[in-house]
Short mmCIF file of C-alpha atoms in Angstrom, two decimals:
data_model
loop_
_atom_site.label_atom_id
_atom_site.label_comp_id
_atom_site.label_asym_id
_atom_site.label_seq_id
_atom_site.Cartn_x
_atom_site.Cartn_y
_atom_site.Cartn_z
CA UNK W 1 -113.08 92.26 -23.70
CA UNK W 2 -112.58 91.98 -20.05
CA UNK W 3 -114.99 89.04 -18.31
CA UNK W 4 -118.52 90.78 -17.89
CA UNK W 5 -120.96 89.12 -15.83
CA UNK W 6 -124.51 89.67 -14.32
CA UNK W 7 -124.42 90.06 -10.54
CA UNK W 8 -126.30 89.92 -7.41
CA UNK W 9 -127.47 93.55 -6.67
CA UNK W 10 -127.67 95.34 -3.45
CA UNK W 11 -129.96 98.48 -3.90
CA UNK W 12 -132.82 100.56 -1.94
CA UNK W 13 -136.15 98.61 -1.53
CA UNK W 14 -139.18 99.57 -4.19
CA UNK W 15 -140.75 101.53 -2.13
CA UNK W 16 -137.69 104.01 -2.33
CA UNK W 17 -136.82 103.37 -5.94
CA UNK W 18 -140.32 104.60 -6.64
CA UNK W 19 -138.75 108.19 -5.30
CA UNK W 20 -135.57 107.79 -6.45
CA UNK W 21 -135.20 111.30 -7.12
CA UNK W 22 -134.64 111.56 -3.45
CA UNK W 23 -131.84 109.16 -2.55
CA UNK W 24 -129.52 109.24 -5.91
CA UNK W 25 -126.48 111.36 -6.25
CA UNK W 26 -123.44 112.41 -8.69
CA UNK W 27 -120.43 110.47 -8.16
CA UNK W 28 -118.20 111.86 -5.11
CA UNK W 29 -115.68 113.90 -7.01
CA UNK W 30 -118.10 116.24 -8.33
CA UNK W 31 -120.00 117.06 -5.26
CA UNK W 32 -119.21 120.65 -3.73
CA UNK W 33 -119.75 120.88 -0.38
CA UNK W 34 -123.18 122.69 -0.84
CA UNK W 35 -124.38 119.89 -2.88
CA UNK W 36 -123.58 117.58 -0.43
CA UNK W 37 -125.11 119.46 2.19
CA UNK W 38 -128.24 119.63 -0.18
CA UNK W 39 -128.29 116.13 -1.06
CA UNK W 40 -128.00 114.84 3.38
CA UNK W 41 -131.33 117.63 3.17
CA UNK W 42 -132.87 115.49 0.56
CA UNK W 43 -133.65 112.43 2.29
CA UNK W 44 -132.12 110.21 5.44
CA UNK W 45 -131.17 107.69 3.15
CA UNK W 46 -129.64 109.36 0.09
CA UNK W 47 -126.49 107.74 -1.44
CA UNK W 48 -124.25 110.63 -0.37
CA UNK W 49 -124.06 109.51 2.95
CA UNK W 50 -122.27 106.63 1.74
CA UNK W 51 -120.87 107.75 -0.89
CA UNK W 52 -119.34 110.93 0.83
CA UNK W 53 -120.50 111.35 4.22
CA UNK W 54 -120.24 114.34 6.18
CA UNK W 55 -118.63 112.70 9.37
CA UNK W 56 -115.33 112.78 10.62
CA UNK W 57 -114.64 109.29 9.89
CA UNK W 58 -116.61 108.99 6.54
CA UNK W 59 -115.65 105.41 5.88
CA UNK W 60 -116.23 103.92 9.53
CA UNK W 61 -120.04 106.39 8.88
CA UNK W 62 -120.41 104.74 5.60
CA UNK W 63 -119.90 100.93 6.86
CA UNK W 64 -121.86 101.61 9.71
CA UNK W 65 -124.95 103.13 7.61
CA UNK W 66 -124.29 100.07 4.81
CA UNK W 67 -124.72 97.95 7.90
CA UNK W 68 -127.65 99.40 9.29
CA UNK W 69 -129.57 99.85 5.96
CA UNK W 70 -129.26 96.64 5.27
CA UNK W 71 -130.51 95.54 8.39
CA UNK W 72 -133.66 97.27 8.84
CA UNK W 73 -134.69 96.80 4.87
CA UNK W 74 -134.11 99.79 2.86
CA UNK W 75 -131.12 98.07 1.27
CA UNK W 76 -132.44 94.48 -0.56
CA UNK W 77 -130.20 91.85 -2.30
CA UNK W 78 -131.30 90.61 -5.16
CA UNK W 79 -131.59 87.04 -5.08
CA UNK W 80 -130.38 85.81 -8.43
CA UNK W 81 -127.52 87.58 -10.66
CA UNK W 82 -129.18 90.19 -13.17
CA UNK W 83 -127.79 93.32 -15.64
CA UNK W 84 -129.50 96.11 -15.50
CA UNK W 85 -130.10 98.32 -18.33
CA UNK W 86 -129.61 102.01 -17.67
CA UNK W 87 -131.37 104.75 -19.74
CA UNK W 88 -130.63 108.74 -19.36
CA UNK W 89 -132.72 111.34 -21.21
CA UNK W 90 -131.46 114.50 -21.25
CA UNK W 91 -131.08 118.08 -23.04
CA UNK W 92 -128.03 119.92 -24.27
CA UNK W 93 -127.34 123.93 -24.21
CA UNK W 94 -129.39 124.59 -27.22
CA UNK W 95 -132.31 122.43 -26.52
CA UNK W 96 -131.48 118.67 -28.44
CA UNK W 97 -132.63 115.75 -26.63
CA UNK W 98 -130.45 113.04 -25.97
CA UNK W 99 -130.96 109.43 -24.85
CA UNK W 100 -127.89 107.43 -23.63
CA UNK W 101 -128.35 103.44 -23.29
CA UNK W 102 -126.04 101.18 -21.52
CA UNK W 103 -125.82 98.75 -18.61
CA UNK W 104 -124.45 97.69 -15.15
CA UNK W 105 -122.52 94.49 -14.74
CA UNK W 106 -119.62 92.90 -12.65
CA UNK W 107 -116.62 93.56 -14.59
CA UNK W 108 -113.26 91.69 -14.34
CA UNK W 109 -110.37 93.73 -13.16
CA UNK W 110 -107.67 93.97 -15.73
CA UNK W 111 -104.00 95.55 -15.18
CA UNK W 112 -103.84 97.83 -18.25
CA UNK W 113 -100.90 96.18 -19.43
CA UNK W 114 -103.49 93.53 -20.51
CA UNK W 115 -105.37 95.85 -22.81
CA UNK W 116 -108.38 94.71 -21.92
CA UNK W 117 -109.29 98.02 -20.70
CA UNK W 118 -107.16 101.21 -21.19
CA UNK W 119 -107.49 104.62 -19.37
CA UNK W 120 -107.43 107.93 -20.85
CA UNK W 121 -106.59 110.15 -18.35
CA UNK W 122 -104.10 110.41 -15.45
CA UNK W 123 -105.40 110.02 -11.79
CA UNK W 124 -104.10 111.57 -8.54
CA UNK W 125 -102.74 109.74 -5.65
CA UNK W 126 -105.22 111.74 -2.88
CA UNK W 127 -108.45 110.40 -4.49
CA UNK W 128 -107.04 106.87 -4.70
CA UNK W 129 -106.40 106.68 -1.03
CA UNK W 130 -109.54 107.92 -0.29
CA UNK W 131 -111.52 105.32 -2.52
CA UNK W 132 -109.37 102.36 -0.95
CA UNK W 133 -110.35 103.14 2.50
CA UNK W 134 -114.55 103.59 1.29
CA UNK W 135 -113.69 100.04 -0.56
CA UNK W 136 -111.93 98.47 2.76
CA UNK W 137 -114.46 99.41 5.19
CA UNK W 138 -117.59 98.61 2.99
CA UNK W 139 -116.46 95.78 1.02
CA UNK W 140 -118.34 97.21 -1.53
CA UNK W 141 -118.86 99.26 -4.95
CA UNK W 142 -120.29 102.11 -3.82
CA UNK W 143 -120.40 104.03 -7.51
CA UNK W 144 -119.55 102.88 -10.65
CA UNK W 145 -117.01 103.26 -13.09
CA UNK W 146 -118.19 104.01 -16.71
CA UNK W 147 -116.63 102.21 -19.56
CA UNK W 148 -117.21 102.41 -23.66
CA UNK W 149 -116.46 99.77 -26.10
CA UNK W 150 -117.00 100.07 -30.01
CA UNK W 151 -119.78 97.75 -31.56
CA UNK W 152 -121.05 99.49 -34.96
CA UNK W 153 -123.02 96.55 -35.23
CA UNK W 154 -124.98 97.32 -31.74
CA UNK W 155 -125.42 93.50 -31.07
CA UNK W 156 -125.91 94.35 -27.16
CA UNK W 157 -127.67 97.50 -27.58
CA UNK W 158 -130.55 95.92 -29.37
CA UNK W 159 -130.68 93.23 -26.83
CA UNK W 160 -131.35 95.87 -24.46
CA UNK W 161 -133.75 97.82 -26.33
CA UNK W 162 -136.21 94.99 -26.88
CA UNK W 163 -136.32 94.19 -23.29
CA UNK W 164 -136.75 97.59 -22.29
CA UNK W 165 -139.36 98.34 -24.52
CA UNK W 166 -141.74 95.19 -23.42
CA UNK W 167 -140.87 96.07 -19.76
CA UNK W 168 -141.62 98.84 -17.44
CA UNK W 169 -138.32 99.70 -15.48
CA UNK W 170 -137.21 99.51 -11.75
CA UNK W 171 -136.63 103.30 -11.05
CA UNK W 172 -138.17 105.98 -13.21
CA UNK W 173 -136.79 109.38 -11.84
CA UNK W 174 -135.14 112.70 -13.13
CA UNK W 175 -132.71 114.68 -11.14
CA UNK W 176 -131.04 117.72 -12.44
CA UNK W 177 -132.94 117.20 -15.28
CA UNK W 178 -131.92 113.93 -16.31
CA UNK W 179 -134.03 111.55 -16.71
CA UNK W 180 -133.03 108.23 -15.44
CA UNK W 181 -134.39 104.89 -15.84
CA UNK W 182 -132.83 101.01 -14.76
CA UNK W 183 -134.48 97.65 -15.75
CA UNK W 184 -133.35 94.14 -14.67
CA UNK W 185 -132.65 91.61 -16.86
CA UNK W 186 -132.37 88.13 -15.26
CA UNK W 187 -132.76 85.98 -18.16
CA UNK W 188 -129.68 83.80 -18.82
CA UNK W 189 -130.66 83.49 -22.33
CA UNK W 190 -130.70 87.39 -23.37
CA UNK W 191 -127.73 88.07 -20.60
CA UNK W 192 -125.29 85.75 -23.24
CA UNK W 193 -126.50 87.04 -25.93
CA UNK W 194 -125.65 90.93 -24.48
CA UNK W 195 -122.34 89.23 -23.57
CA UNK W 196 -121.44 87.51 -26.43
CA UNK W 197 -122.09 90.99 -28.44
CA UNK W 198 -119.41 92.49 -26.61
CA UNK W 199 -116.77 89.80 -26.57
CA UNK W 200 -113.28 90.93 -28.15
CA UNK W 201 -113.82 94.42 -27.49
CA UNK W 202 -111.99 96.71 -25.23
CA UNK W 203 -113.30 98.82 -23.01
CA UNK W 204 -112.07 102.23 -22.79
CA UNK W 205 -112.34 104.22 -19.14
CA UNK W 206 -114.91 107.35 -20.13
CA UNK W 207 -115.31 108.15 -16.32
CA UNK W 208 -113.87 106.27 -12.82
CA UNK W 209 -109.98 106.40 -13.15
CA UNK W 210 -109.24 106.66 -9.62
CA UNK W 211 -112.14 104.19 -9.16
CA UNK W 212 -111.07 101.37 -11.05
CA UNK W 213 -107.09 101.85 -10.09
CA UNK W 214 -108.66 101.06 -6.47
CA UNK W 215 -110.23 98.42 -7.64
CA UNK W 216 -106.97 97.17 -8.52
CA UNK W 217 -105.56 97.74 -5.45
CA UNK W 218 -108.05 96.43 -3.56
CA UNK W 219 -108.27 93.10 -5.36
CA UNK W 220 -104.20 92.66 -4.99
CA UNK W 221 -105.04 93.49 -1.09
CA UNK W 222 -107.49 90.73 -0.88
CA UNK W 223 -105.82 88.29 -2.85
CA UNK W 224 -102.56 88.40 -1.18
CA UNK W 225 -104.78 87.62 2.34
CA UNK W 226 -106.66 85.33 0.84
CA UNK W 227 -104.41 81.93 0.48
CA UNK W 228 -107.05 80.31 -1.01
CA UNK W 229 -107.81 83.12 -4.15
CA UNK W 230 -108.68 81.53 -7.44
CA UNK W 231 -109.54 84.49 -9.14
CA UNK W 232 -113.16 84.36 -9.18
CA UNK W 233 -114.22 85.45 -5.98
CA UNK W 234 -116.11 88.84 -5.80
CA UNK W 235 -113.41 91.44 -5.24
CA UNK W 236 -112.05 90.68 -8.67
CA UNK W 237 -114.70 92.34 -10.02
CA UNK W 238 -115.48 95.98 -10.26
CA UNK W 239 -119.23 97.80 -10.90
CA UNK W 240 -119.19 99.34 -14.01
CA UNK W 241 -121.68 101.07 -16.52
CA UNK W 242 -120.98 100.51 -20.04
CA UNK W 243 -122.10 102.01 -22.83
CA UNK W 244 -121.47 102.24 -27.08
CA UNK W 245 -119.61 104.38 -28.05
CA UNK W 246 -121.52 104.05 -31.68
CA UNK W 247 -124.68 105.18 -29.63
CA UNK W 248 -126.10 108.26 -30.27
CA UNK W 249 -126.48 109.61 -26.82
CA UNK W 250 -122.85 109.12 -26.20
CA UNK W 251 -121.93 113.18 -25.79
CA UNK W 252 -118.42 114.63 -24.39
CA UNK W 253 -118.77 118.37 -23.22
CA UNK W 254 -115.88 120.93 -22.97
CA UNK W 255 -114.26 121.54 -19.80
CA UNK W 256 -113.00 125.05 -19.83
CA UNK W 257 -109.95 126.93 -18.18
CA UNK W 258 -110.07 129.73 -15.80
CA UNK W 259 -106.38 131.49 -15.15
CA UNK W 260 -106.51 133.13 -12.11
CA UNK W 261 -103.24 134.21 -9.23
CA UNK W 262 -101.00 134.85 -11.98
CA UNK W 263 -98.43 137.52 -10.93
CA UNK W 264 -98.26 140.62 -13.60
CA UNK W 265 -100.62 139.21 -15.77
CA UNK W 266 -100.93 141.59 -18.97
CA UNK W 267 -104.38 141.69 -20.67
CA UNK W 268 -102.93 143.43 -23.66
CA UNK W 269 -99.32 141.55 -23.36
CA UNK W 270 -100.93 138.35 -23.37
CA UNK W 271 -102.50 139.26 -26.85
CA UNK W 272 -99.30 140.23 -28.10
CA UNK W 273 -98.12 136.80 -27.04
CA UNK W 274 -100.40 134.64 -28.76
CA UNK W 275 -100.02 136.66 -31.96
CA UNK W 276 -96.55 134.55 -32.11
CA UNK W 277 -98.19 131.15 -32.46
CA UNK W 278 -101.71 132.42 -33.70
CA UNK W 279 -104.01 133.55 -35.93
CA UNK W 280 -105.89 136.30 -33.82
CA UNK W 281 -109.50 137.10 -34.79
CA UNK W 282 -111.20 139.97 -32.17
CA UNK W 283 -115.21 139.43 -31.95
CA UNK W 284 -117.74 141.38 -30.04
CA UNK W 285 -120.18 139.15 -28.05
CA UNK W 286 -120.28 135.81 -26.61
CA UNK W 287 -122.69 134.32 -29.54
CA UNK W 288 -119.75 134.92 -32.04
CA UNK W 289 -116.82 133.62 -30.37
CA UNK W 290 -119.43 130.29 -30.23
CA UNK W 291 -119.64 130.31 -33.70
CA UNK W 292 -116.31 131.42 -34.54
CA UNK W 293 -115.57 127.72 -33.00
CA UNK W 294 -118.14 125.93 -34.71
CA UNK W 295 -117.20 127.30 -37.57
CA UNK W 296 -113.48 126.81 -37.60
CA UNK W 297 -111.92 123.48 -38.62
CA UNK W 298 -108.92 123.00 -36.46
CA UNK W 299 -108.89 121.40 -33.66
CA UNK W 300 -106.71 124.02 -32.80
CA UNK W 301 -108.22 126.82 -32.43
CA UNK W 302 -110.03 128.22 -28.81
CA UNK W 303 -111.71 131.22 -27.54
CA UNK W 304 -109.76 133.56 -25.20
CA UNK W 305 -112.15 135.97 -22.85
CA UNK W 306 -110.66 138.78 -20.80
CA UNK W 307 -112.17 141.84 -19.50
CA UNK W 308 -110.55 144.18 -22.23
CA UNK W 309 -111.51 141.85 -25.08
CA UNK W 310 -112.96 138.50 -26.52
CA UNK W 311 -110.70 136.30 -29.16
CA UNK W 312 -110.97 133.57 -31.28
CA UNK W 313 -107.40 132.11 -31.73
CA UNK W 314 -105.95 129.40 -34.30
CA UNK W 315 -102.86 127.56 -34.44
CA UNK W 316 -100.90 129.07 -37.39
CA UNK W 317 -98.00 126.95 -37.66
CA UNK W 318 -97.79 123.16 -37.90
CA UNK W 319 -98.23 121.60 -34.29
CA UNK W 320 -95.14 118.80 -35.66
CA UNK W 321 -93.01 122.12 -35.40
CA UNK W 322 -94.63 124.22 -32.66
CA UNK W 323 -95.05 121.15 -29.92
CA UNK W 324 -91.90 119.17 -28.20
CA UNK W 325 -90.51 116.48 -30.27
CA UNK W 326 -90.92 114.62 -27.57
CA UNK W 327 -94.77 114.82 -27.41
CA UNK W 328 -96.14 111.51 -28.58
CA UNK W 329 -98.21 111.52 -31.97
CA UNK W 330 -101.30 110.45 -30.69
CA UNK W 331 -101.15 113.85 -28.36
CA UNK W 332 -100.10 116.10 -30.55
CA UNK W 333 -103.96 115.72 -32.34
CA UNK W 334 -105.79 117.03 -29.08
CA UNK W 335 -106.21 120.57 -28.82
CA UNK W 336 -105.92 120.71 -25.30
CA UNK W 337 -102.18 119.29 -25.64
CA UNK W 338 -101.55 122.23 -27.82
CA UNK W 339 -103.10 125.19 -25.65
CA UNK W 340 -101.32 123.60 -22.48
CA UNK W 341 -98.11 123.05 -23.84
CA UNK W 342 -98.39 126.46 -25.72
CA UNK W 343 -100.61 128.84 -24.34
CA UNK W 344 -100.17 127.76 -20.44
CA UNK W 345 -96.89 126.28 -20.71
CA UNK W 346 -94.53 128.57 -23.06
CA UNK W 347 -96.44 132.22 -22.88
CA UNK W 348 -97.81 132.02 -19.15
CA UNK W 349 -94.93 129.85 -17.57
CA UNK W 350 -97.64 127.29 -15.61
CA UNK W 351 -95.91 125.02 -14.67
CA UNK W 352 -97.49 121.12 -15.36
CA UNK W 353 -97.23 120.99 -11.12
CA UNK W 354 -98.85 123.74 -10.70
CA UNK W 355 -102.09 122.78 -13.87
CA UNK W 356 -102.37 119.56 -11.20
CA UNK W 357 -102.60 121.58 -8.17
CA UNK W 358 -104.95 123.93 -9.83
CA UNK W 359 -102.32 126.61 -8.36
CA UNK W 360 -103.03 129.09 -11.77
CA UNK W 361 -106.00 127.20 -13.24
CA UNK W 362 -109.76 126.43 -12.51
CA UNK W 363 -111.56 123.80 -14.77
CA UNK W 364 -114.97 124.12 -15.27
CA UNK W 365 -118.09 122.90 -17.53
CA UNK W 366 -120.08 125.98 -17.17
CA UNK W 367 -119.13 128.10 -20.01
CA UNK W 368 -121.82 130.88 -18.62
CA UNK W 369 -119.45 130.39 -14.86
CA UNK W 370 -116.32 131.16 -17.22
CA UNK W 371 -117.75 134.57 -18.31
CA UNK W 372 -118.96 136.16 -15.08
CA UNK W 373 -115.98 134.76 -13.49
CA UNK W 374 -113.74 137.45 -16.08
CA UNK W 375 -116.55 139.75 -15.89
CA UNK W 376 -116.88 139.70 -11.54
CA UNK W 377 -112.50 139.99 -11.51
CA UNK W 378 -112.55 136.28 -10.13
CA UNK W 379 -110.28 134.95 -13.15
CA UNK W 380 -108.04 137.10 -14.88
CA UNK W 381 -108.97 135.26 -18.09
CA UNK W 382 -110.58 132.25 -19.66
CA UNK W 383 -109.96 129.99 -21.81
CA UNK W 384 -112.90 128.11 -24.27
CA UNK W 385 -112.56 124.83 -25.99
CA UNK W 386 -113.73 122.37 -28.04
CA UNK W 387 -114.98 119.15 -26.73
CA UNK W 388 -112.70 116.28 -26.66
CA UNK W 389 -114.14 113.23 -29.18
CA UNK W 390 -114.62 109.81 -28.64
CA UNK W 391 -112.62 109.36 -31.17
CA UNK W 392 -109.42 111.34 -29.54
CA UNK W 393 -109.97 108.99 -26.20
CA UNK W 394 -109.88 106.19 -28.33
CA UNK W 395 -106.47 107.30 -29.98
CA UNK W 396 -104.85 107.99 -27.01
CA UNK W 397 -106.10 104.69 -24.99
CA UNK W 398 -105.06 102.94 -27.36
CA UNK W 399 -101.07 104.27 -28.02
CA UNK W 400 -100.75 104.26 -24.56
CA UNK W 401 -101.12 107.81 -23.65
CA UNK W 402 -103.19 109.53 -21.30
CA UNK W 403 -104.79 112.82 -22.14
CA UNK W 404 -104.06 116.40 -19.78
CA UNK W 405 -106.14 116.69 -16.82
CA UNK W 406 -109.90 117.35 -17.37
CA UNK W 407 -109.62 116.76 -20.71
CA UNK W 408 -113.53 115.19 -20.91
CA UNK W 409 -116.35 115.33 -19.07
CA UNK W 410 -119.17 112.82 -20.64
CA UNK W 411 -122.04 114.02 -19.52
CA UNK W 412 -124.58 113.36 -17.74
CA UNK W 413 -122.82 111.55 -14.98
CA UNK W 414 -123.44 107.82 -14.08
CA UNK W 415 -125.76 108.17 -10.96
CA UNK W 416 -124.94 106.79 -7.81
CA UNK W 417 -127.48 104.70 -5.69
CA UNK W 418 -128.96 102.74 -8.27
CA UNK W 419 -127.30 99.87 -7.52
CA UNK W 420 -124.38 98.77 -5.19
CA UNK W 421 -121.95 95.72 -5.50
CA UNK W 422 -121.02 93.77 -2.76
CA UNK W 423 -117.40 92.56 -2.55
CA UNK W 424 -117.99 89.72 0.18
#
C-alpha cells in the first residue's frame, strides 16, 4: 500500500458547503460544453471554473480565481491534517439504492513499476498536458483520483462507519441525484487505525489515469528544481478517494459503442458477418435483448441494434482460437477485448487508431442515447455490453495489462469541490 496520510484541506467556507449543490461538479473529462455552461450558471463560485474554466487561458483563470477565493474567504484551510469520509447514495436503472463509502487522503505517488498502485486503462497524451499545466499554475489538486484496494475484512470501512454515524457531516447535498455527504476525521487515534487497515494493499486506479500520470510528472518536475527534495514535501502526494472494493456500493456500468462514418456499411452484410464467429439470436424489443444478456453466461456475448433489426450475439468458438496469440491471457477474459478485436477489428476493419480517435466509434453510458441514436440515423449501429467487473480490473492491473479504451465507468463520479489539495 502506497503511504496514505491525512492532510490539510483547502475547501469552500460552511456557509457554501451548506449549498453545496451549487458549487460541486463532475470531474473535467466528462463535462460537455453545455454542462459547463450550466454549471458557470449555477453559482460564481462553482468548481468548474477551476476545474475547467471557460477562458482563453483556463489555467492562468484558474490560478487567478484559486488566488482570489482564497483571499476574500470562500476558500478556508483547514488548520490541522484530517481524512474525510465520503458517502454517495444513489439509484440504478431499475430503481436499487446504492450507498458507496470511502475517503479522501494525501496519497504517495508511486511509479507503477512499484506496484503499489497499478492502472487499468491506457491514457492519452492531450489530457495529460492539459492536467500538467492546471497542476503548474495552481500548485494544487484540483479533483481527485479514485483508487480501490481489497479488504474483505473492512478494517477501515468500519472505522469510518462508526464515526459517521455519531457525527453529522460537513456537506450534505445531492446533485444529479446523488446524494453526497463528507465528514472530517481529525483524530490521530482513529486516522491509524483507518491506515493501518489498509497497509499491504494495493490500490488499483478505478478513475483518474491521466490524473495521477500528472501527478507523476509533476512531482519529477518539482523534485528535479528542488535541490533540497527529500521526498516528503507536498507535491509527492496526490488527492485521492479510495474506496473497497468488497463494499457493496462499489458498481461498474457499461459503456456502450456507437459505429457511425463507416463507408458502405451493410445492415444485412454485417449480420452475415457475425454469423462466422457467432451464435445469432434475433429478438423483438429492447426489454429482451436486456434479458437476453442477463440471462446469458458468457462474457461473450453483446447486443447488436440497427435500424433493420435487434440481436443478441455469443461467441461460438473458443476465444484461445478466435483472438491473436499474441493477446495476453488476462485480456482474452474481457468481453470488450473480444468484440474489439473481433467485431470492430476483423469484420468492420476499425482500425485501433482510429477506436482512439473516436474516428468510427462513439462511447457512451446511456443505453436509452444508443437507441435513438440508430433510431434518429445518427449511428449506423450500436453495440450493448456487459459491465466490466471489479474483478476483470483487478486481473488486468495486476498482469500488467491495461484494458481497451472506456472499458469502465464506476459510477457515480467522485465530485469535484469538496475538497482541494494544496501542493505548496
Amino acid at each position: 500500500m502506497p503511504d496514505i496520510m491525512p492532510f490539510r484541506a483547502l475547501h469552500y467556507k460552511q456557509e457554501t458547503m451548506n449549498h453545496a449543490e451549487k458549487v460541486l461538479c463532475p470531474p473535467y473529462d466528462v463535462i460537455s460544453p453545455a454542462r459547463q455552461q450550466e454549471l458557470y450558471e449555477l453559482s460564481p463560485c462553482n468548481a468548474v471554473r477551476l476545474e475547467l474554466p471557460l477562458e482563453s487561458d483556463p489555467y492562468q483563470a484558474a490560478m487567478e480565481r484559486l488566488l482570489e477565493w482564497s483571499r476574500i474567504g470562500e476558500l478556508v484551510r483547514d488548520a490541522e491534517p484530517a481524512i474525510y469520509p465520503y458517502m454517495q447514495t444513489f439509484e440504478d436503472a431499475e430503481g436499487a439504492v446504492y450507498n458507496r463509502t470511502g475517503f479522501f487522503c494525501a496519497m504517495r505517488l508511486h511509479d507503477f513499476v512499484e506496484r503499489k498502485v497499478l492502472p487499468h486503462e491506457k491514457t492519452l497524451s492531450g489530457p495529460k498536458a492539459d492536467r500538467l499545466n492546471l497542476f503548474r499554475k495552481t500548485k494544487t489538486n484540483i479533483s481527485p483520483v479514485f483508487g480501490i484496494y481489497a479488504d474483505p475484512d473492512k478494517a477501515a470501512d468500519r472505522q469510518i462507519a462508526a464515526f459517521a454515524s455519531s457525527n453529522p457531516p460537513l456537506i450534505d447535498a445531492v446533485f444529479q441525484d446523488v446524494r453526497n455527504r463528507m465528514w472530517k476525521i481529525t483524530d490521530k487515534e482513529i486516522v491509524e487505525k483507518v491506515r493501518a487497515g489498509l497497509q499491504h494493499r494495493t490500490v488499483f486506479i478505478a478513475d483518474g489515469h491521466h490524473r495521477y500520470e500528472t501527478g507523476l510528472n509533476y512531482r519529477n518536475e518539482r523534485a528535479a528544481m528542488n535541490p533540497a527534495h527529500t521526498g516528503n514535501e507536498a507535491y509527492n502526494f496526490i488527492l485521492a478517494c479510495l474506496a473497497n472494493m468488497h463494499d457493496e456500493g462499489l458498481i461498474i456500468f457499461p459503456i456502450h459503442r456507437l459505429l457511425h462514418s463507416l463507408e458502405q456499411f451493410d445492415a444485412l452484410a454485417f449480420r452475415r458477418q457475425l454469423e462466422q464467429y457467432f451464435v445469432v439470436t434475433e429478438l423483438p424489443h429492447r426489454e429482451a435483448l436486456k434479458r437476453y444478456l442477463a440471462d446469458e453466461p458468457s462474457i461473450y456475448a453483446y447486443g447488436v441494434v440497427t435500424r433493420e433489426y435487434m440481436l443478441g450475439i455469443v461467441l461460438k468458438g473458443s476465444p484461445e482460437e478466435l483472438l491473436d496469440h499474441a493477446t495476453p491471457d488476462s485480456l482474452r477474459k474481457l468481453g470488450l477485448v473480444a468484440l474489439h478485436e473481433i467485431v470492430l477489428g476483423r469484420l468492420l476493419g476499425i482500425t485501433p487508431e482510429a477506436m482512439a480517435k473516436q474516428s468510427n466509434i462513439k462511447y457512451i453510458k446511456d443505453e436509452a442515447e444508443l437507441y435513438a441514436a440508430v433510431e434518429n440515423g445518427a449511428a449506423q449501429a450500436g453495440i450493448v455490453v456487459k459491465p466490466t467487473t471489479v474483478q476483470q480490473v483487478v486481473a488486468v492491473s495486476e498482469s500488467g495489462e491495461v484494458m481497451p479504451q472506456k472499458s469502465t465507468f464506476f459510477y457515480p463520479k467522485i465530485m469535484t469541490g469538496l475538497v482541494f489539495n494544496p501542493l505548496d
